[in-house]
């Protein structure tokens, strides 16, 4: 039974021996690349990446041990079997070959039966290695898919609560180090329960998916992040965004939602789906925490709902000259489309 074909780099400076060995390898179905010096062989190895090297110890210029070491340095994580050829049958030569990176040894003159047995064994090792690599790659891909799914909301395709918390923690630390403002927005669909009760949960799911697409449209910067925080509530993280930028963002979002005009059959606010949102903008210091940001954004969201919904409130934090925390509330009314203080 013939072994699977391999590409074999044969390095032999004696032309007669090279020709005979190449003929034998070809007869068993292998593709043979030939080189007479170590440097020529190294160039072939780097460009052709053969499955196996068979190389003489004695070569013009650098010897076979040098070539083996160069191959091991260049191949990275990919293992290429190396069989040394030598007329010297003693333990020191064998040890030096193994130390240089060789895997096996053939003593000249080479027996065709022994050669084929060696090739068969190495082919089997290569097959097992390839199977292990394939299994490892499948496991890595599966782990990546699992990791991705653990951070993604199934319904909307946005980040989930876990992804939101991790991203907020990361961006808080980065904005703190870079002395840049950070804006957090919590918003939800107004009277979403009445939406579901009036036309059903299937349409409710489609509504959340439509809102998710709109949120993606307004989160244009690579660092902006939007997640489904829970139920009909969404979280938006805007690094390096001051209060004015946050208000501009909120106006753009409200305008987009109003223009889209997704019907809401049982809303006391408008004939279309609307959003209420709470915004907090901070210049993070050592006392700023993820929990405090979420709490303030949630308080602003609650205020927006109390004030009649279909609007965004901003809860700004900044230090005055006495280093006491000042709190300011600002509102964006989607009907008026302008900034008003409350």
mmCIF file of C-alpha atoms in Angstrom:
data_model
loop_
_atom_site.group_PDB
_atom_site.id
_atom_site.type_symbol
_atom_site.label_atom_id
_atom_site.label_comp_id
_atom_site.label_asym_id
_atom_site.label_seq_id
_atom_site.Cartn_x
_atom_site.Cartn_y
_atom_site.Cartn_z
ATOM 1 C CA UNK A 1 0.000 0.000 0.000
ATOM 2 C CA UNK A 2 1.475 3.384 -1.080
ATOM 3 C CA UNK A 3 1.795 6.144 1.499
ATOM 4 C CA UNK A 4 0.179 9.514 0.922
ATOM 5 C CA UNK A 5 2.330 11.801 -1.192
ATOM 6 C CA UNK A 6 4.677 14.254 0.506
ATOM 7 C CA UNK A 7 6.814 17.104 -0.767
ATOM 8 C CA UNK A 8 10.347 16.190 0.279
ATOM 9 C CA UNK A 9 13.371 18.483 0.211
ATOM 10 C CA UNK A 10 16.436 16.332 -0.545
ATOM 11 C CA UNK A 11 19.773 17.942 0.285
ATOM 12 C CA UNK A 12 22.750 15.917 -1.022
ATOM 13 C CA UNK A 13 25.996 17.244 -2.503
ATOM 14 C CA UNK A 14 26.981 13.993 -4.252
ATOM 15 C CA UNK A 15 25.150 13.982 -7.577
ATOM 16 C CA UNK A 16 25.001 10.212 -7.963
ATOM 17 C CA UNK A 17 23.587 9.639 -4.482
ATOM 18 C CA UNK A 18 21.119 12.486 -4.946
ATOM 19 C CA UNK A 19 19.855 11.151 -8.270
ATOM 20 C CA UNK A 20 19.375 7.630 -6.949
ATOM 21 C CA UNK A 21 17.582 8.718 -3.780
ATOM 22 C CA UNK A 22 15.368 11.179 -5.672
ATOM 23 C CA UNK A 23 14.378 8.386 -8.085
ATOM 24 C CA UNK A 24 13.467 6.108 -5.178
ATOM 25 C CA UNK A 25 11.361 8.786 -3.492
ATOM 26 C CA UNK A 26 9.606 9.663 -6.752
ATOM 27 C CA UNK A 27 8.849 5.991 -7.382
ATOM 28 C CA UNK A 28 6.821 5.958 -4.152
ATOM 29 C CA UNK A 29 4.741 8.936 -5.281
ATOM 30 C CA UNK A 30 6.518 11.780 -3.492
ATOM 31 C CA UNK A 31 7.425 15.191 -4.961
ATOM 32 C CA UNK A 32 11.138 15.854 -4.600
ATOM 33 C CA UNK A 33 12.871 19.233 -4.330
ATOM 34 C CA UNK A 34 16.654 18.993 -4.732
ATOM 35 C CA UNK A 35 19.467 21.131 -3.325
ATOM 36 C CA UNK A 36 23.237 20.684 -3.174
ATOM 37 C CA UNK A 37 24.142 23.185 -0.450
ATOM 38 C CA UNK A 38 22.704 24.223 2.898
ATOM 39 C CA UNK A 39 21.978 27.797 1.802
ATOM 40 C CA UNK A 40 20.247 26.672 -1.386
ATOM 41 C CA UNK A 41 18.183 24.247 0.681
ATOM 42 C CA UNK A 42 17.234 26.943 3.211
ATOM 43 C CA UNK A 43 15.973 29.194 0.418
ATOM 44 C CA UNK A 44 13.867 26.331 -0.969
ATOM 45 C CA UNK A 45 12.515 25.546 2.479
ATOM 46 C CA UNK A 46 11.425 29.138 3.100
ATOM 47 C CA UNK A 47 9.620 29.421 -0.248
ATOM 48 C CA UNK A 48 8.233 25.896 -0.730
ATOM 49 C CA UNK A 49 7.626 24.714 2.856
ATOM 50 C CA UNK A 50 8.112 20.986 2.195
ATOM 51 C CA UNK A 51 6.595 18.260 4.368
ATOM 52 C CA UNK A 52 9.950 16.588 5.079
ATOM 53 C CA UNK A 53 13.691 17.251 4.835
ATOM 54 C CA UNK A 54 16.229 14.538 4.050
ATOM 55 C CA UNK A 55 19.678 16.055 4.280
ATOM 56 C CA UNK A 56 23.280 14.979 4.304
ATOM 57 C CA UNK A 57 25.402 15.942 7.276
ATOM 58 C CA UNK A 58 28.393 16.768 5.088
ATOM 59 C CA UNK A 59 27.689 19.638 2.676
ATOM 60 C CA UNK A 60 29.810 22.300 0.947
ATOM 61 C CA UNK A 61 30.035 25.364 3.188
ATOM 62 C CA UNK A 62 27.589 25.128 6.115
ATOM 63 C CA UNK A 63 26.856 21.545 7.108
ATOM 64 C CA UNK A 64 23.566 19.753 7.650
ATOM 65 C CA UNK A 65 23.501 20.565 11.368
ATOM 66 C CA UNK A 66 23.604 24.283 10.553
ATOM 67 C CA UNK A 67 20.743 23.851 8.090
ATOM 68 C CA UNK A 68 18.652 21.944 10.650
ATOM 69 C CA UNK A 69 19.070 24.727 13.202
ATOM 70 C CA UNK A 70 18.086 27.374 10.622
ATOM 71 C CA UNK A 71 14.985 25.388 9.703
ATOM 72 C CA UNK A 72 13.916 25.050 13.340
ATOM 73 C CA UNK A 73 14.356 28.797 13.870
ATOM 74 C CA UNK A 74 12.358 29.652 10.730
ATOM 75 C CA UNK A 75 9.437 27.211 10.900
ATOM 76 C CA UNK A 76 7.722 28.741 13.954
ATOM 77 C CA UNK A 77 4.993 26.519 15.360
ATOM 78 C CA UNK A 78 4.959 24.267 12.302
ATOM 79 C CA UNK A 79 7.017 21.103 12.738
ATOM 80 C CA UNK A 80 8.890 19.782 9.704
ATOM 81 C CA UNK A 81 10.462 16.318 10.147
ATOM 82 C CA UNK A 82 14.208 16.120 9.418
ATOM 83 C CA UNK A 83 16.062 12.925 8.535
ATOM 84 C CA UNK A 84 19.860 13.109 8.479
ATOM 85 C CA UNK A 85 22.010 11.132 6.069
ATOM 86 C CA UNK A 86 25.520 10.148 7.115
ATOM 87 C CA UNK A 87 28.195 7.604 6.387
ATOM 88 C CA UNK A 88 29.279 7.848 10.044
ATOM 89 C CA UNK A 89 27.659 5.195 12.172
ATOM 90 C CA UNK A 90 28.462 6.213 15.725
ATOM 91 C CA UNK A 91 26.567 7.604 18.703
ATOM 92 C CA UNK A 92 28.181 11.062 18.712
ATOM 93 C CA UNK A 93 26.931 11.805 15.176
ATOM 94 C CA UNK A 94 23.443 10.656 16.125
ATOM 95 C CA UNK A 95 23.426 12.829 19.257
ATOM 96 C CA UNK A 96 24.699 15.887 17.359
ATOM 97 C CA UNK A 97 21.957 15.441 14.767
ATOM 98 C CA UNK A 98 19.210 15.236 17.396
ATOM 99 C CA UNK A 99 20.635 18.290 19.194
ATOM 100 C CA UNK A 100 20.585 20.256 15.929
ATOM 101 C CA UNK A 101 16.869 19.513 15.482
ATOM 102 C CA UNK A 102 16.862 16.241 13.587
ATOM 103 C CA UNK A 103 14.227 13.561 14.103
ATOM 104 C CA UNK A 104 15.861 10.486 12.607
ATOM 105 C CA UNK A 105 19.051 9.160 11.031
ATOM 106 C CA UNK A 106 19.798 7.046 7.949
ATOM 107 C CA UNK A 107 23.205 5.461 7.421
ATOM 108 C CA UNK A 108 24.625 5.352 3.931
ATOM 109 C CA UNK A 109 24.290 3.333 1.770
ATOM 110 C CA UNK A 110 20.537 3.642 2.296
ATOM 111 C CA UNK A 111 18.326 0.567 2.222
ATOM 112 C CA UNK A 112 15.122 1.190 0.196
ATOM 113 C CA UNK A 113 13.155 -0.901 2.714
ATOM 114 C CA UNK A 114 14.446 1.087 5.687
ATOM 115 C CA UNK A 115 13.852 4.371 3.833
ATOM 116 C CA UNK A 116 10.250 3.477 3.089
ATOM 117 C CA UNK A 117 9.662 2.393 6.694
ATOM 118 C CA UNK A 118 11.056 5.695 7.977
ATOM 119 C CA UNK A 119 8.871 7.672 5.580
ATOM 120 C CA UNK A 120 5.806 5.677 6.560
ATOM 121 C CA UNK A 121 6.416 6.379 10.261
ATOM 122 C CA UNK A 122 6.963 10.096 9.692
ATOM 123 C CA UNK A 123 3.881 10.325 7.459
ATOM 124 C CA UNK A 124 1.855 8.792 10.281
ATOM 125 C CA UNK A 125 3.272 11.339 12.742
ATOM 126 C CA UNK A 126 2.464 14.180 10.358
ATOM 127 C CA UNK A 127 -1.107 12.918 9.980
ATOM 128 C CA UNK A 128 -1.557 12.798 13.747
ATOM 129 C CA UNK A 129 -0.090 16.286 14.070
ATOM 130 C CA UNK A 130 -2.409 17.655 11.384
ATOM 131 C CA UNK A 131 -5.403 16.040 13.076
ATOM 132 C CA UNK A 132 -4.372 17.589 16.379
ATOM 133 C CA UNK A 133 -3.961 21.009 14.751
ATOM 134 C CA UNK A 134 -7.381 20.701 13.107
ATOM 135 C CA UNK A 135 -9.000 19.664 16.393
ATOM 136 C CA UNK A 136 -7.274 22.515 18.202
ATOM 137 C CA UNK A 137 -8.438 25.006 15.593
ATOM 138 C CA UNK A 138 -12.010 23.715 15.821
ATOM 139 C CA UNK A 139 -11.882 24.035 19.598
ATOM 140 C CA UNK A 140 -10.475 27.564 19.352
ATOM 141 C CA UNK A 141 -13.189 28.571 16.872
ATOM 142 C CA UNK A 142 -15.872 27.017 19.082
ATOM 143 C CA UNK A 143 -14.524 28.889 22.112
ATOM 144 C CA UNK A 144 -14.528 32.142 20.137
ATOM 145 C CA UNK A 145 -18.132 31.552 19.070
ATOM 146 C CA UNK A 146 -19.118 30.740 22.639
ATOM 147 C CA UNK A 147 -17.318 33.816 23.959
ATOM 148 C CA UNK A 148 -19.011 35.947 21.319
ATOM 149 C CA UNK A 149 -22.440 34.554 22.156
ATOM 150 C CA UNK A 150 -21.897 35.172 25.855
ATOM 151 C CA UNK A 151 -21.544 38.904 25.104
ATOM 152 C CA UNK A 152 -24.317 39.249 22.501
ATOM 153 C CA UNK A 153 -28.061 39.659 22.978
ATOM 154 C CA UNK A 154 -29.849 36.991 20.947
ATOM 155 C CA UNK A 155 -32.805 39.130 19.904
ATOM 156 C CA UNK A 156 -31.145 42.374 18.848
ATOM 157 C CA UNK A 157 -27.576 41.362 18.077
ATOM 158 C CA UNK A 158 -26.356 44.171 20.322
ATOM 159 C CA UNK A 159 -24.070 43.667 23.272
ATOM 160 C CA UNK A 160 -25.803 42.193 26.308
ATOM 161 C CA UNK A 161 -25.717 43.298 29.945
ATOM 162 C CA UNK A 162 -22.422 41.510 30.549
ATOM 163 C CA UNK A 163 -20.793 43.155 27.533
ATOM 164 C CA UNK A 164 -22.155 46.529 28.641
ATOM 165 C CA UNK A 165 -20.708 46.232 32.143
ATOM 166 C CA UNK A 166 -17.295 45.162 30.868
ATOM 167 C CA UNK A 167 -17.137 47.901 28.238
ATOM 168 C CA UNK A 168 -18.213 50.570 30.731
ATOM 169 C CA UNK A 169 -15.554 49.435 33.188
ATOM 170 C CA UNK A 170 -12.901 49.544 30.453
ATOM 171 C CA UNK A 171 -13.910 52.942 29.090
ATOM 172 C CA UNK A 172 -14.166 54.429 32.563
ATOM 173 C CA UNK A 173 -10.572 53.450 33.271
ATOM 174 C CA UNK A 174 -9.354 54.726 29.920
ATOM 175 C CA UNK A 175 -11.117 58.093 30.192
ATOM 176 C CA UNK A 176 -9.783 58.457 33.734
ATOM 177 C CA UNK A 177 -6.209 57.863 32.561
ATOM 178 C CA UNK A 178 -6.546 60.164 29.549
ATOM 179 C CA UNK A 179 -8.485 62.883 31.448
ATOM 180 C CA UNK A 180 -11.348 62.778 28.944
ATOM 181 C CA UNK A 181 -15.109 63.026 29.543
ATOM 182 C CA UNK A 182 -17.313 59.949 29.497
ATOM 183 C CA UNK A 183 -21.039 59.921 28.753
ATOM 184 C CA UNK A 184 -23.435 57.139 29.696
ATOM 185 C CA UNK A 185 -27.020 56.995 28.404
ATOM 186 C CA UNK A 186 -29.772 54.661 29.584
ATOM 187 C CA UNK A 187 -32.943 54.758 27.487
ATOM 188 C CA UNK A 188 -36.018 52.641 26.982
ATOM 189 C CA UNK A 189 -39.074 52.366 24.774
ATOM 190 C CA UNK A 190 -41.991 54.334 26.199
ATOM 191 C CA UNK A 191 -45.018 52.261 27.271
ATOM 192 C CA UNK A 192 -43.585 49.078 25.804
ATOM 193 C CA UNK A 193 -45.888 46.848 27.868
ATOM 194 C CA UNK A 194 -48.879 48.541 26.271
ATOM 195 C CA UNK A 195 -47.268 47.943 22.882
ATOM 196 C CA UNK A 196 -47.004 44.205 23.582
ATOM 197 C CA UNK A 197 -50.476 44.006 25.088
ATOM 198 C CA UNK A 198 -52.045 45.727 22.085
ATOM 199 C CA UNK A 199 -50.446 43.908 19.133
ATOM 200 C CA UNK A 200 -48.416 41.033 20.616
ATOM 201 C CA UNK A 201 -44.958 40.005 21.660
ATOM 202 C CA UNK A 202 -43.804 39.045 18.165
ATOM 203 C CA UNK A 203 -44.352 42.610 17.002
ATOM 204 C CA UNK A 204 -42.769 43.776 20.259
ATOM 205 C CA UNK A 205 -39.614 41.831 19.432
ATOM 206 C CA UNK A 206 -39.575 43.384 15.956
ATOM 207 C CA UNK A 207 -39.935 46.820 17.545
ATOM 208 C CA UNK A 208 -36.857 46.208 19.726
ATOM 209 C CA UNK A 209 -34.927 45.024 16.686
ATOM 210 C CA UNK A 210 -35.899 48.160 14.764
ATOM 211 C CA UNK A 211 -34.845 50.401 17.648
ATOM 212 C CA UNK A 212 -31.556 48.496 17.871
ATOM 213 C CA UNK A 213 -30.835 49.263 14.226
ATOM 214 C CA UNK A 214 -31.503 52.943 14.828
ATOM 215 C CA UNK A 215 -29.161 52.948 17.805
ATOM 216 C CA UNK A 216 -26.426 51.429 15.665
ATOM 217 C CA UNK A 217 -26.916 54.212 13.128
ATOM 218 C CA UNK A 218 -26.266 56.962 15.659
ATOM 219 C CA UNK A 219 -23.337 55.162 17.322
ATOM 220 C CA UNK A 220 -20.962 55.991 14.490
ATOM 221 C CA UNK A 221 -17.567 56.170 16.171
ATOM 222 C CA UNK A 222 -15.612 52.951 16.684
ATOM 223 C CA UNK A 223 -15.463 53.609 20.431
ATOM 224 C CA UNK A 224 -19.227 54.176 20.803
ATOM 225 C CA UNK A 225 -20.998 51.163 22.230
ATOM 226 C CA UNK A 226 -24.668 50.225 22.509
ATOM 227 C CA UNK A 227 -26.129 47.253 24.374
ATOM 228 C CA UNK A 228 -29.482 45.864 25.328
ATOM 229 C CA UNK A 229 -29.400 46.567 29.031
ATOM 230 C CA UNK A 230 -32.513 44.559 29.778
ATOM 231 C CA UNK A 231 -36.067 44.189 28.460
ATOM 232 C CA UNK A 232 -36.869 47.334 26.471
ATOM 233 C CA UNK A 233 -33.947 49.268 27.999
ATOM 234 C CA UNK A 234 -30.720 50.086 26.189
ATOM 235 C CA UNK A 235 -27.341 51.347 27.383
ATOM 236 C CA UNK A 236 -25.090 53.606 25.309
ATOM 237 C CA UNK A 237 -21.464 54.369 26.176
ATOM 238 C CA UNK A 238 -19.883 57.427 24.533
ATOM 239 C CA UNK A 239 -16.195 57.880 25.441
ATOM 240 C CA UNK A 240 -14.591 61.304 25.019
ATOM 241 C CA UNK A 241 -18.037 62.906 24.805
ATOM 242 C CA UNK A 242 -18.797 66.086 26.808
ATOM 243 C CA UNK A 243 -22.282 67.196 27.833
ATOM 244 C CA UNK A 244 -22.835 69.218 24.647
ATOM 245 C CA UNK A 245 -21.922 66.211 22.533
ATOM 246 C CA UNK A 246 -24.242 63.998 24.562
ATOM 247 C CA UNK A 247 -27.127 66.403 23.984
ATOM 248 C CA UNK A 248 -26.397 66.507 20.262
ATOM 249 C CA UNK A 249 -26.407 62.726 20.248
ATOM 250 C CA UNK A 250 -29.749 62.607 22.094
ATOM 251 C CA UNK A 251 -31.325 65.090 19.688
ATOM 252 C CA UNK A 252 -30.110 63.082 16.706
ATOM 253 C CA UNK A 253 -31.489 59.884 18.202
ATOM 254 C CA UNK A 254 -34.871 61.432 18.984
ATOM 255 C CA UNK A 255 -35.066 62.904 15.502
ATOM 256 C CA UNK A 256 -34.233 59.566 13.912
ATOM 257 C CA UNK A 257 -36.854 57.739 15.980
ATOM 258 C CA UNK A 258 -39.463 60.385 15.138
ATOM 259 C CA UNK A 259 -38.608 60.282 11.418
ATOM 260 C CA UNK A 260 -38.773 56.501 11.337
ATOM 261 C CA UNK A 261 -42.283 56.689 12.804
ATOM 262 C CA UNK A 262 -42.657 53.127 14.046
ATOM 263 C CA UNK A 263 -46.385 52.855 14.898
ATOM 264 C CA UNK A 264 -47.365 52.504 18.555
ATOM 265 C CA UNK A 265 -51.099 51.672 18.664
ATOM 266 C CA UNK A 266 -51.592 52.338 22.384
ATOM 267 C CA UNK A 267 -49.178 55.094 23.377
ATOM 268 C CA UNK A 268 -50.528 58.099 25.312
ATOM 269 C CA UNK A 269 -47.400 60.023 24.255
ATOM 270 C CA UNK A 270 -47.439 59.834 20.451
ATOM 271 C CA UNK A 271 -48.759 57.775 17.577
ATOM 272 C CA UNK A 272 -45.282 56.392 16.983
ATOM 273 C CA UNK A 273 -42.725 54.645 19.191
ATOM 274 C CA UNK A 274 -40.797 57.059 21.403
ATOM 275 C CA UNK A 275 -37.823 56.838 23.732
ATOM 276 C CA UNK A 276 -37.069 58.260 27.142
ATOM 277 C CA UNK A 277 -33.471 58.546 28.254
ATOM 278 C CA UNK A 278 -31.196 59.468 31.121
ATOM 279 C CA UNK A 279 -27.735 60.879 30.526
ATOM 280 C CA UNK A 280 -24.779 61.364 32.817
ATOM 281 C CA UNK A 281 -21.509 62.956 31.730
ATOM 282 C CA UNK A 282 -18.426 62.849 33.930
ATOM 283 C CA UNK A 283 -14.776 63.712 33.938
ATOM 284 C CA UNK A 284 -13.787 60.535 35.794
ATOM 285 C CA UNK A 285 -11.580 60.675 38.872
ATOM 286 C CA UNK A 286 -10.533 58.030 41.365
ATOM 287 C CA UNK A 287 -13.922 58.201 43.101
ATOM 288 C CA UNK A 288 -15.961 57.611 39.947
ATOM 289 C CA UNK A 289 -17.343 54.071 39.735
ATOM 290 C CA UNK A 290 -19.387 52.080 37.264
ATOM 291 C CA UNK A 291 -22.147 51.814 39.856
ATOM 292 C CA UNK A 292 -22.304 55.587 40.394
ATOM 293 C CA UNK A 293 -22.532 56.216 36.658
ATOM 294 C CA UNK A 294 -25.369 53.733 36.211
ATOM 295 C CA UNK A 295 -27.185 55.083 39.249
ATOM 296 C CA UNK A 296 -27.086 58.677 37.979
ATOM 297 C CA UNK A 297 -28.121 57.729 34.458
ATOM 298 C CA UNK A 298 -30.969 55.703 35.917
ATOM 299 C CA UNK A 299 -32.066 58.658 38.063
ATOM 300 C CA UNK A 300 -32.068 60.897 34.999
ATOM 301 C CA UNK A 301 -34.102 58.295 33.081
ATOM 302 C CA UNK A 302 -36.622 58.192 35.908
ATOM 303 C CA UNK A 303 -36.898 61.980 35.782
ATOM 304 C CA UNK A 304 -37.514 61.867 32.024
ATOM 305 C CA UNK A 305 -40.388 59.445 32.590
ATOM 306 C CA UNK A 306 -41.884 61.505 35.415
ATOM 307 C CA UNK A 307 -41.734 64.614 33.231
ATOM 308 C CA UNK A 308 -43.902 62.974 30.582
ATOM 309 C CA UNK A 309 -41.565 60.642 28.609
ATOM 310 C CA UNK A 310 -40.439 61.141 25.000
ATOM 311 C CA UNK A 311 -37.437 63.136 26.237
ATOM 312 C CA UNK A 312 -33.888 62.812 27.567
ATOM 313 C CA UNK A 313 -32.548 64.248 30.808
ATOM 314 C CA UNK A 314 -28.881 64.817 31.556
ATOM 315 C CA UNK A 315 -27.354 64.413 34.993
ATOM 316 C CA UNK A 316 -24.002 66.224 34.905
ATOM 317 C CA UNK A 317 -21.336 65.872 37.541
ATOM 318 C CA UNK A 318 -18.531 68.408 38.003
ATOM 319 C CA UNK A 319 -16.451 69.833 40.842
ATOM 320 C CA UNK A 320 -16.584 73.495 41.804
ATOM 321 C CA UNK A 321 -13.782 75.469 43.438
ATOM 322 C CA UNK A 322 -14.620 73.989 46.849
ATOM 323 C CA UNK A 323 -14.439 70.474 45.365
ATOM 324 C CA UNK A 324 -18.055 69.739 46.270
ATOM 325 C CA UNK A 325 -20.157 67.790 43.804
ATOM 326 C CA UNK A 326 -22.639 69.895 41.874
ATOM 327 C CA UNK A 327 -25.586 68.277 40.156
ATOM 328 C CA UNK A 328 -27.355 69.750 37.152
ATOM 329 C CA UNK A 329 -30.386 68.471 35.280
ATOM 330 C CA UNK A 330 -30.949 69.272 31.645
ATOM 331 C CA UNK A 331 -33.681 68.047 29.326
ATOM 332 C CA UNK A 332 -34.038 67.558 25.608
ATOM 333 C CA UNK A 333 -37.703 67.633 24.652
ATOM 334 C CA UNK A 334 -38.176 65.836 21.365
ATOM 335 C CA UNK A 335 -41.189 67.933 20.491
ATOM 336 C CA UNK A 336 -39.345 71.252 20.872
ATOM 337 C CA UNK A 337 -35.983 69.885 19.788
ATOM 338 C CA UNK A 338 -34.054 72.254 22.005
ATOM 339 C CA UNK A 339 -32.116 72.247 25.276
ATOM 340 C CA UNK A 340 -33.943 73.471 28.358
ATOM 341 C CA UNK A 341 -32.885 73.566 31.995
ATOM 342 C CA UNK A 342 -35.178 72.171 34.689
#
